[in-house]
Every structure is written in structure tokens, then in C-alpha cells.
Coordinates of C-alpha atoms in Angstrom, one line a residue:
X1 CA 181.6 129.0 180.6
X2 CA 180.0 132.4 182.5
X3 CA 180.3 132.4 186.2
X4 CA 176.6 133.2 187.6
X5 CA 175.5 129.9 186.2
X6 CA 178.1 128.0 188.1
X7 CA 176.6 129.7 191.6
X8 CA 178.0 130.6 194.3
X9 CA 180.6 127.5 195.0
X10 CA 181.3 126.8 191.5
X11 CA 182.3 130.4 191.0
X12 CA 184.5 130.3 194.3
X13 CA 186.0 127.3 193.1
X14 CA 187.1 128.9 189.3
X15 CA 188.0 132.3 190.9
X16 CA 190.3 130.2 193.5
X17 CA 191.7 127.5 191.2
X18 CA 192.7 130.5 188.9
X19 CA 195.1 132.4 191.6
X20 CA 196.3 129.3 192.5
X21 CA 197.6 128.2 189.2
X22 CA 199.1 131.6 188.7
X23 CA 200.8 131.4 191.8
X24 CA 202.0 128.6 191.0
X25 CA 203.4 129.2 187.9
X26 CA 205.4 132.3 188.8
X27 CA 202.6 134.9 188.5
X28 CA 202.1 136.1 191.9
X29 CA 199.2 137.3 193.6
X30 CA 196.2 137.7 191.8
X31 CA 194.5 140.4 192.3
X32 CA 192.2 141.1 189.1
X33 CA 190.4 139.2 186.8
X34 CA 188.0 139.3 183.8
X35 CA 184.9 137.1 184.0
X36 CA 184.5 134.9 180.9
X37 CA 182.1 136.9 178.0
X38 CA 181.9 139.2 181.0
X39 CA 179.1 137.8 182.5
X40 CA 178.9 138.6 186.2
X41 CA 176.2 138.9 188.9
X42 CA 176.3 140.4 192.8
X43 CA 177.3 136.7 193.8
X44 CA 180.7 136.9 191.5
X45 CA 181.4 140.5 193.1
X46 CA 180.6 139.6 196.4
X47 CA 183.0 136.2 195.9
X48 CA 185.8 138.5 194.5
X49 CA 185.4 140.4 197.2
X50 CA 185.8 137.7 199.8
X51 CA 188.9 136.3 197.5
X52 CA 190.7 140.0 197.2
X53 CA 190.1 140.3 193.6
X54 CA 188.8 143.6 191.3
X55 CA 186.7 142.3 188.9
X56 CA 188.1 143.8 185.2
X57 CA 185.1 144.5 182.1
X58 CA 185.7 147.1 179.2
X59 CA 185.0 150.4 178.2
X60 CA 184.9 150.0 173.7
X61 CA 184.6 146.5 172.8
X62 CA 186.2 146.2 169.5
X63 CA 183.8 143.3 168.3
X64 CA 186.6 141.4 166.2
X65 CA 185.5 138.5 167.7
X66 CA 182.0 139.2 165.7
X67 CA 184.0 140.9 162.6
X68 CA 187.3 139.9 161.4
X69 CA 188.1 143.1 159.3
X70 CA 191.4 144.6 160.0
X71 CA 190.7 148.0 158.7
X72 CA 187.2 148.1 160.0
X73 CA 188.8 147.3 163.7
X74 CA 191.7 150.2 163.2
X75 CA 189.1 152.2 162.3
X76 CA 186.9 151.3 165.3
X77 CA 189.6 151.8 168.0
X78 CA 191.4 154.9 166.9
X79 CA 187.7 156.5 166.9
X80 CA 186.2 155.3 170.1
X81 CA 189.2 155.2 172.1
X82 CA 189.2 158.0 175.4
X83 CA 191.2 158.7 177.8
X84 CA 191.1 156.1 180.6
X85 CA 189.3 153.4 178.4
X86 CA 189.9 149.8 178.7
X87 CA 189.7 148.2 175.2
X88 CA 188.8 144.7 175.1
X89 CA 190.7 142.6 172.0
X90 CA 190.9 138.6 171.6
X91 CA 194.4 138.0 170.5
X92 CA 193.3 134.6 169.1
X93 CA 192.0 136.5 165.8
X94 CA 194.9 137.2 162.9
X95 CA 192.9 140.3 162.1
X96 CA 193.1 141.9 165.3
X97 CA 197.2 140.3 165.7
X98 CA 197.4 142.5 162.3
X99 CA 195.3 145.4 162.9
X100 CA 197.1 145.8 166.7
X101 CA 200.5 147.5 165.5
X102 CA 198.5 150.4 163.2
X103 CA 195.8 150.9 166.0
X104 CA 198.8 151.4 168.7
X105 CA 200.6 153.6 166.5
X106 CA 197.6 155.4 165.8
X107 CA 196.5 156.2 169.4
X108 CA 200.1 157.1 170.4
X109 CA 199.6 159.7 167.3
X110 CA 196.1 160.8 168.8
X111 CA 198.2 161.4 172.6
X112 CA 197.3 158.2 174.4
X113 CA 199.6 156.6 176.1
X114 CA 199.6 152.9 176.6
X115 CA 199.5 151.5 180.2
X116 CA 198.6 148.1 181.8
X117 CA 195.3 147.7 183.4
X118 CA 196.7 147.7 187.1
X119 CA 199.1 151.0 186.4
X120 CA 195.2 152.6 185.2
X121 CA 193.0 151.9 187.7
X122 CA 196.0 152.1 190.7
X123 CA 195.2 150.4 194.0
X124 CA 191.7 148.9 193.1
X125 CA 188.7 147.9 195.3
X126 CA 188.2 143.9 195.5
X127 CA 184.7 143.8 194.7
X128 CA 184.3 146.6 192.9
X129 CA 184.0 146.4 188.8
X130 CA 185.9 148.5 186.7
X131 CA 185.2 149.1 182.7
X132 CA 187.8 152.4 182.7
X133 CA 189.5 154.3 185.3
X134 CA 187.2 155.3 187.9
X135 CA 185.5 152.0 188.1
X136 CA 181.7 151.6 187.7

């Protein structure tokens, strides 16, 4: 479910729960996350501050959770990818699983170069929101 509608203890409560099964699983410290559907509010920030966590959104949705059409998707990405973007893709989908190695190896071709989210934005701000590098 989204986080604003849990308030403010519920939301403490998931953001909390979630590091500490990470931890506890081998995963480290937790230091970003991405709302569920990406619904946030000033209480979630203000929480993530408090909890030392960057909150994580997206710069091009793909929307293959809304169309399940490999070519449509390759298309999609390798046209509305820029530099710094954060591309948001639901491996859950067999249509994005296929479409992935042709959109990678187009984007390569186009320049980009593939990183994780923490080696883009660097040493981010808890509390702050980021959609691409430079945050928002």
C-alpha cells in the first residue's frame, strides 16, 4: 500500500521494519528507498529524514506495468532516456525481462553508461527526493 495513508507512525513503522530486515539479511545499511506507486507526502520525507534515508522516484517511467509490448518499451526507453535519468522498470513483467537486454544494448550504443542509483546521485541528502541526478 502507499505510505501517506498509513500516517505518520505507520509510515515510520514500514520505513523502519524495512532497514531492519535488510540488515538483517546481509544488506547493510539502508540508506535509500522507493515509496510504493511512489506516492509520498512532507510527512514520508520528513520520516526519511529522521530515519537517514533519500527517498528514490523516476525520471521516464516506462509504463510496462500499463503496456506489456516489448517493442513498444525498447522503443520508449532508447527515446526518452538522458543523461542522468533514473528509469523505473517492474521486473515482474516477461515483456520488460525481454525487452531489458535490447534496451541496454541500445543505450550503451546511444553513449550511456549504466550505473546503480547510489553511484548517480553520490552522497545523497536523507530527506531529500531524487527522480535523476541533482535530486528534485
Amino acid at each position: 500500500s502507499a505510505l501517506p495513508p498509513l500516517g505518520a507512525e505507520g509510515t515510520r513503522s514500514q520505513l523502519q521494519r524495512t532497514a531492519d530486515a535488510v540488515r538483517a539479511a546481509g544488506g547493510g545499511e539502508v540508506v535509500l528507498f522507493r515509496p510504493p506507486y511512489g506516492s509520498s507526502d512532507a510527512t514520508v520525507l520528513a520520516l526519511a529524514a529522521d530515519l537517514g534515508l533519500s527517498q528514490v522516484l523516476w525520471s521516464v517511467d516506462s509504463l510496462d506495468w500499463q503496456e506489456r509490448d516489448t517493442d513498444l518499451l525498447i522503443r520508449r526507453l532508447l527515446d526518452e532516456a538522458e543523461p542522468g535519468a533514473i528509469v523505473l522498470m517492474h521486473d515482474i513483467h516477461p515483456s520488460t525481462v525481454r525487452a531489458t537486454p535490447a534496451i541496454l544494448e541500445g543505450l550503451l550504443a546511444q553513449g550511456f553508461k549504466m550505473v546503480t542509483v547510489s553511484e548517480l546521485l553520490g552522497d545523497p541528502a536523507p530527506g531529500t527526493s531524487y527522480s535523476a541526478r541533482g535530486g528534485s
